[in-house]
C-alpha cells in the first residue's frame, strides 16, 4: 500500500487532502475516534495526528468536494440534522468535521441499518441516533434543536418537499442545505437534467437560494449534490 507523503487542509475547514507516494490524492478527516474506522477506510498517522481516508465512491459529500463543491457549510461546533444516515459512513466524517463541540442528529428509518449506526455513535458522542421517518419531522421535535446545516440523502421521490418541511421546523435562517438528488429515484422516464432543474425550482419556491449544483459522476452516476442557503418562508 502506498505511503502518505503529505496532508494539508483544503479551503474547507477540517477537510484535508492526503497525497500518496504513487501520486494519488484522496480526501481525509481527522479521526474523532482514534484507532477505529467505520467502513473499512484506511487510518493514516501523520505528524502525530490520526486521519481517516474519505472515500468519494462511498460518500456523496466527498464526491461533491472532489467534483468542485466551492464551499462547505460545516464548521467546528455546527449543529447538523442529517436525514438518511444509513449505517453512518458520511455521518462519521461530518462528525469528524464538526468535532466534539458539534452535534449530528442522524435520522434513519430502517431498523436494520440503525443497529450499525448505533455502533458508530457509541464511539462518537456528537452523533445522536434517531430511528424515525424523515417525512414526519414533528415526531423528533423533542430530540432535535435548531440546526446550522440540513443534510438530506434519502433517495425518495418527494425529497425536496421533505427537505423543505424539515427546514421549516429546524433549519436556522441563513443556515445551509446539502441535498443529494438521485435522478432515478424521482422519475426513470425523464432525463436527469430535467429532474434536477425541477427539484431546484421546488427548493427556490420553498425559501432556498440555490448556490451550486454539483454533478457527482463518476462517483455516483445520475446524482447531483445541491448546496443552498435558507432564507426562510
Ligand atoms: C442513499 S442511503 C444514505 C447514505 C448515507 N447518507 C451515507 O452517505 O452514508 C439512503 C438512506 O435513507 C434512508 N431513508 C430513506 N427514506 C427515509 C425516510 N423517509 N426517513 C428516514 N430515512 C430514510 C434509507 O433507509 C437509506 O439508509
Short mmCIF file of C-alpha atoms and ligand atoms in Angstrom, two decimals:
data_model
loop_
_atom_site.label_atom_id
_atom_site.label_comp_id
_atom_site.label_asym_id
_atom_site.label_seq_id
_atom_site.Cartn_x
_atom_site.Cartn_y
_atom_site.Cartn_z
CA UNK A 1 0.00 0.00 0.00
CA UNK A 2 1.36 3.42 -0.98
CA UNK A 3 2.76 5.66 1.81
CA UNK A 4 1.44 9.13 2.61
CA UNK A 5 3.78 11.96 1.64
CA UNK A 6 1.76 14.96 2.79
CA UNK A 7 -1.57 16.03 4.25
CA UNK A 8 -2.87 19.59 4.00
CA UNK A 9 -6.16 21.32 4.79
CA UNK A 10 -8.33 22.27 1.82
CA UNK A 11 -10.10 25.64 1.63
CA UNK A 12 -12.80 23.90 3.68
CA UNK A 13 -12.41 23.75 7.43
CA UNK A 14 -11.32 20.35 8.80
CA UNK A 15 -11.35 18.72 5.35
CA UNK A 16 -7.92 17.55 4.24
CA UNK A 17 -6.20 16.29 1.13
CA UNK A 18 -3.84 13.42 1.52
CA UNK A 19 -1.12 12.83 -1.10
CA UNK A 20 0.32 9.34 -1.52
CA UNK A 21 3.72 8.26 -2.83
CA UNK A 22 2.17 6.97 -6.06
CA UNK A 23 0.78 10.45 -6.83
CA UNK A 24 -2.84 9.76 -5.88
CA UNK A 25 -4.72 12.33 -3.81
CA UNK A 26 -7.65 11.46 -1.54
CA UNK A 27 -9.75 13.35 0.96
CA UNK A 28 -9.49 12.65 4.66
CA UNK A 29 -10.76 13.94 8.00
CA UNK A 30 -9.16 13.96 11.46
CA UNK A 31 -10.39 10.93 13.34
CA UNK A 32 -12.56 11.90 16.32
CA UNK A 33 -12.38 8.28 17.46
CA UNK A 34 -8.69 7.37 17.14
CA UNK A 35 -7.86 3.74 16.49
CA UNK A 36 -11.28 2.98 15.00
CA UNK A 37 -12.55 3.02 11.45
CA UNK A 38 -16.19 2.89 10.36
CA UNK A 39 -16.48 1.28 6.91
CA UNK A 40 -13.07 -0.28 6.33
CA UNK A 41 -11.41 3.03 5.41
CA UNK A 42 -7.66 3.47 5.88
CA UNK A 43 -6.38 5.12 9.06
CA UNK A 44 -3.41 7.38 8.40
CA UNK A 45 -1.00 8.72 11.01
CA UNK A 46 0.75 11.93 10.01
CA UNK A 47 2.53 14.45 12.28
CA UNK A 48 1.13 12.69 15.37
CA UNK A 49 -2.49 13.10 14.17
CA UNK A 50 -4.71 10.25 13.00
CA UNK A 51 -6.77 10.83 9.85
CA UNK A 52 -9.35 8.63 8.11
CA UNK A 53 -9.43 8.34 4.37
CA UNK A 54 -12.76 9.63 2.99
CA UNK A 55 -13.84 7.52 0.05
CA UNK A 56 -15.64 9.57 -2.62
CA UNK A 57 -17.15 6.38 -4.06
CA UNK A 58 -18.81 5.67 -0.70
CA UNK A 59 -19.84 9.17 0.37
CA UNK A 60 -21.68 11.71 -1.81
CA UNK A 61 -20.36 14.63 0.21
CA UNK A 62 -16.78 13.53 -0.53
CA UNK A 63 -17.78 13.04 -4.18
CA UNK A 64 -19.20 16.58 -4.29
CA UNK A 65 -15.97 18.01 -2.83
CA UNK A 66 -13.85 16.07 -5.34
CA UNK A 67 -16.12 17.36 -8.12
CA UNK A 68 -15.73 21.03 -7.17
CA UNK A 69 -18.10 21.96 -4.36
CA UNK A 70 -16.97 25.55 -3.73
CA UNK A 71 -17.79 25.95 -0.05
CA UNK A 72 -18.56 23.72 2.91
CA UNK A 73 -21.21 24.91 5.35
CA UNK A 74 -19.74 22.73 8.13
CA UNK A 75 -17.73 24.33 10.94
CA UNK A 76 -16.40 23.27 14.32
CA UNK A 77 -19.43 23.26 16.63
CA UNK A 78 -22.05 23.11 13.83
CA UNK A 79 -25.42 21.55 14.56
CA UNK A 80 -26.39 19.24 11.70
CA UNK A 81 -29.69 17.47 11.02
CA UNK A 82 -28.80 14.52 8.79
CA UNK A 83 -31.72 12.72 7.07
CA UNK A 84 -30.91 9.29 5.63
CA UNK A 85 -27.96 8.45 7.89
CA UNK A 86 -27.81 4.77 6.81
CA UNK A 87 -25.01 2.94 8.66
CA UNK A 88 -23.07 6.16 9.29
CA UNK A 89 -20.45 6.37 6.53
CA UNK A 90 -20.86 10.08 5.73
CA UNK A 91 -22.24 10.83 9.21
CA UNK A 92 -18.89 9.73 10.67
CA UNK A 93 -16.94 12.20 8.52
CA UNK A 94 -19.40 15.01 9.32
CA UNK A 95 -18.88 14.07 12.99
CA UNK A 96 -15.08 14.43 12.50
CA UNK A 97 -15.50 17.84 10.82
CA UNK A 98 -17.81 19.42 13.42
CA UNK A 99 -15.65 17.95 16.24
CA UNK A 100 -16.78 17.16 19.77
CA UNK A 101 -18.42 20.57 20.26
CA UNK A 102 -20.74 19.96 17.28
CA UNK A 103 -23.79 17.69 17.01
CA UNK A 104 -25.05 15.43 14.25
CA UNK A 105 -28.71 14.42 14.61
CA UNK A 106 -28.67 11.30 12.46
CA UNK A 107 -32.15 10.23 11.29
CA UNK A 108 -32.69 6.83 9.69
CA UNK A 109 -35.89 4.80 9.34
CA UNK A 110 -34.51 1.32 8.66
CA UNK A 111 -34.07 -0.57 11.97
CA UNK A 112 -31.54 -2.91 10.33
CA UNK A 113 -29.09 -0.14 9.43
CA UNK A 114 -29.79 1.82 12.61
CA UNK A 115 -28.20 -1.06 14.53
CA UNK A 116 -24.91 -0.33 12.70
CA UNK A 117 -25.37 3.42 13.13
CA UNK A 118 -25.67 2.96 16.89
CA UNK A 119 -22.27 1.20 16.89
CA UNK A 120 -20.77 4.26 15.16
CA UNK A 121 -22.50 6.66 17.57
CA UNK A 122 -21.20 4.73 20.59
CA UNK A 123 -17.68 5.93 19.79
CA UNK A 124 -18.77 9.41 18.73
CA UNK A 125 -20.55 11.38 21.43
CA UNK A 126 -21.53 14.12 18.95
CA UNK A 127 -23.75 11.71 16.95
CA UNK A 128 -27.34 11.34 18.16
CA UNK A 129 -29.08 8.39 16.51
CA UNK A 130 -32.78 8.86 15.75
CA UNK A 131 -34.84 5.95 14.43
CA UNK A 132 -37.60 7.85 12.63
CA UNK A 133 -39.20 8.62 9.30
CA UNK A 134 -37.94 11.95 7.91
CA UNK A 135 -41.42 12.56 6.44
CA UNK A 136 -42.73 13.20 9.96
CA UNK A 137 -40.19 15.60 11.47
CA UNK A 138 -42.54 16.74 14.24
CA UNK A 139 -42.05 13.26 15.76
CA UNK A 140 -38.42 14.04 16.61
CA UNK A 141 -39.12 17.55 17.88
CA UNK A 142 -38.12 16.72 21.45
CA UNK A 143 -34.72 15.39 20.30
CA UNK A 144 -33.55 18.00 17.77
CA UNK A 145 -32.64 21.66 18.26
CA UNK A 146 -32.35 24.41 15.62
CA UNK A 147 -29.56 23.46 13.23
CA UNK A 148 -27.00 25.23 11.05
CA UNK A 149 -26.98 22.57 8.34
CA UNK A 150 -29.63 20.23 6.99
CA UNK A 151 -28.16 17.27 5.06
CA UNK A 152 -30.62 15.16 3.07
CA UNK A 153 -29.77 11.89 1.32
CA UNK A 154 -32.91 9.76 1.42
CA UNK A 155 -33.39 8.87 -2.29
CA UNK A 156 -37.14 9.50 -2.13
CA UNK A 157 -39.26 10.94 -4.97
CA UNK A 158 -40.57 13.73 -2.72
CA UNK A 159 -37.27 14.52 -1.01
CA UNK A 160 -37.29 18.25 -1.94
CA UNK A 161 -40.63 18.55 -0.13
CA UNK A 162 -39.31 16.51 2.84
CA UNK A 163 -36.19 18.71 2.98
CA UNK A 164 -38.32 21.88 2.86
CA UNK A 165 -40.63 20.66 5.62
CA UNK A 166 -37.70 19.76 7.87
CA UNK A 167 -36.07 23.10 7.11
CA UNK A 168 -39.21 24.98 8.11
CA UNK A 169 -39.07 23.28 11.54
CA UNK A 170 -35.36 23.03 12.27
CA UNK A 171 -33.07 24.96 9.91
CA UNK A 172 -31.90 28.37 11.12
CA UNK A 173 -32.46 31.29 8.79
CA UNK A 174 -29.22 31.69 6.77
CA UNK A 175 -28.49 28.02 7.50
CA UNK A 176 -27.48 25.68 4.68
CA UNK A 177 -28.97 22.69 2.93
CA UNK A 178 -26.98 19.92 1.27
CA UNK A 179 -29.36 17.78 -0.76
CA UNK A 180 -28.30 14.70 -2.73
CA UNK A 181 -30.61 14.08 -5.70
CA UNK A 182 -30.73 10.66 -7.31
CA UNK A 183 -32.50 11.17 -10.65
CA UNK A 184 -33.65 7.56 -10.95
CA UNK A 185 -35.41 7.64 -7.57
CA UNK A 186 -37.54 10.51 -8.75
CA UNK A 187 -38.57 9.60 -12.30
CA UNK A 188 -36.96 6.95 -14.52
CA UNK A 189 -38.80 8.20 -17.61
CA UNK A 190 -37.26 11.71 -17.59
CA UNK A 191 -33.77 12.98 -18.40
CA UNK A 192 -31.73 13.57 -15.23
CA UNK A 193 -31.09 17.25 -16.16
CA UNK A 194 -34.82 17.87 -16.39
CA UNK A 195 -35.31 16.32 -12.94
CA UNK A 196 -32.51 18.36 -11.33
CA UNK A 197 -33.99 21.57 -12.76
CA UNK A 198 -37.43 20.77 -11.39
CA UNK A 199 -36.10 19.87 -7.92
CA UNK A 200 -34.04 23.07 -7.79
CA UNK A 201 -37.16 25.08 -8.70
CA UNK A 202 -39.04 23.43 -5.83
CA UNK A 203 -36.27 24.46 -3.42
CA UNK A 204 -36.28 28.03 -4.74
CA UNK A 205 -40.01 28.33 -4.22
CA UNK A 206 -39.61 27.00 -0.66
CA UNK A 207 -37.24 29.71 0.56
CA UNK A 208 -33.85 28.38 -0.59
CA UNK A 209 -31.24 30.30 -2.51
CA UNK A 210 -29.54 27.58 -4.55
CA UNK A 211 -25.78 28.28 -4.64
CA UNK A 212 -24.38 25.30 -6.52
CA UNK A 213 -25.43 22.05 -8.18
CA UNK A 214 -22.56 19.55 -8.44
CA UNK A 215 -22.79 16.53 -10.73
CA UNK A 216 -21.38 13.50 -8.86
CA UNK A 217 -20.38 11.42 -11.89
CA UNK A 218 -18.21 9.20 -11.84
CA UNK A 219 -18.55 8.71 -8.07
CA UNK A 220 -22.35 8.40 -8.28
CA UNK A 221 -23.97 8.23 -11.70
CA UNK A 222 -27.11 10.32 -12.31
CA UNK A 223 -26.77 12.13 -9.00
CA UNK A 224 -26.17 15.75 -8.06
CA UNK A 225 -25.45 17.47 -4.75
CA UNK A 226 -27.26 20.77 -4.24
CA UNK A 227 -25.91 23.42 -1.86
CA UNK A 228 -28.47 26.05 -0.89
CA UNK A 229 -28.86 28.77 1.70
CA UNK A 230 -32.13 29.02 3.62
CA UNK A 231 -33.83 32.34 3.57
CA UNK A 232 -36.97 31.09 5.27
CA UNK A 233 -40.56 31.05 4.09
C1 LIG B 1 -28.50 6.55 -0.06
S1 LIG B 1 -28.72 5.97 1.55
C2 LIG B 1 -27.84 7.14 2.56
C3 LIG B 1 -26.35 7.01 2.56
C4 LIG B 1 -25.72 7.89 3.62
N1 LIG B 1 -26.23 9.25 3.53
C5 LIG B 1 -24.21 7.96 3.52
O1 LIG B 1 -23.68 8.73 2.71
O2 LIG B 1 -23.53 7.29 4.30
C6 LIG B 1 -30.38 6.45 1.89
C7 LIG B 1 -30.84 6.11 3.29
O3 LIG B 1 -32.02 6.86 3.56
C8 LIG B 1 -32.89 6.06 4.32
N2 LIG B 1 -34.24 6.64 4.15
C9 LIG B 1 -35.00 6.65 3.02
N3 LIG B 1 -36.17 7.27 3.25
C10 LIG B 1 -36.15 7.67 4.55
C11 LIG B 1 -37.08 8.37 5.37
N4 LIG B 1 -38.27 8.77 4.89
N5 LIG B 1 -36.73 8.61 6.65
C12 LIG B 1 -35.54 8.21 7.14
N6 LIG B 1 -34.63 7.54 6.41
C13 LIG B 1 -34.92 7.27 5.13
C14 LIG B 1 -32.71 4.66 3.74
O4 LIG B 1 -33.13 3.66 4.66
C15 LIG B 1 -31.21 4.64 3.47
O5 LIG B 1 -30.50 4.10 4.56
#
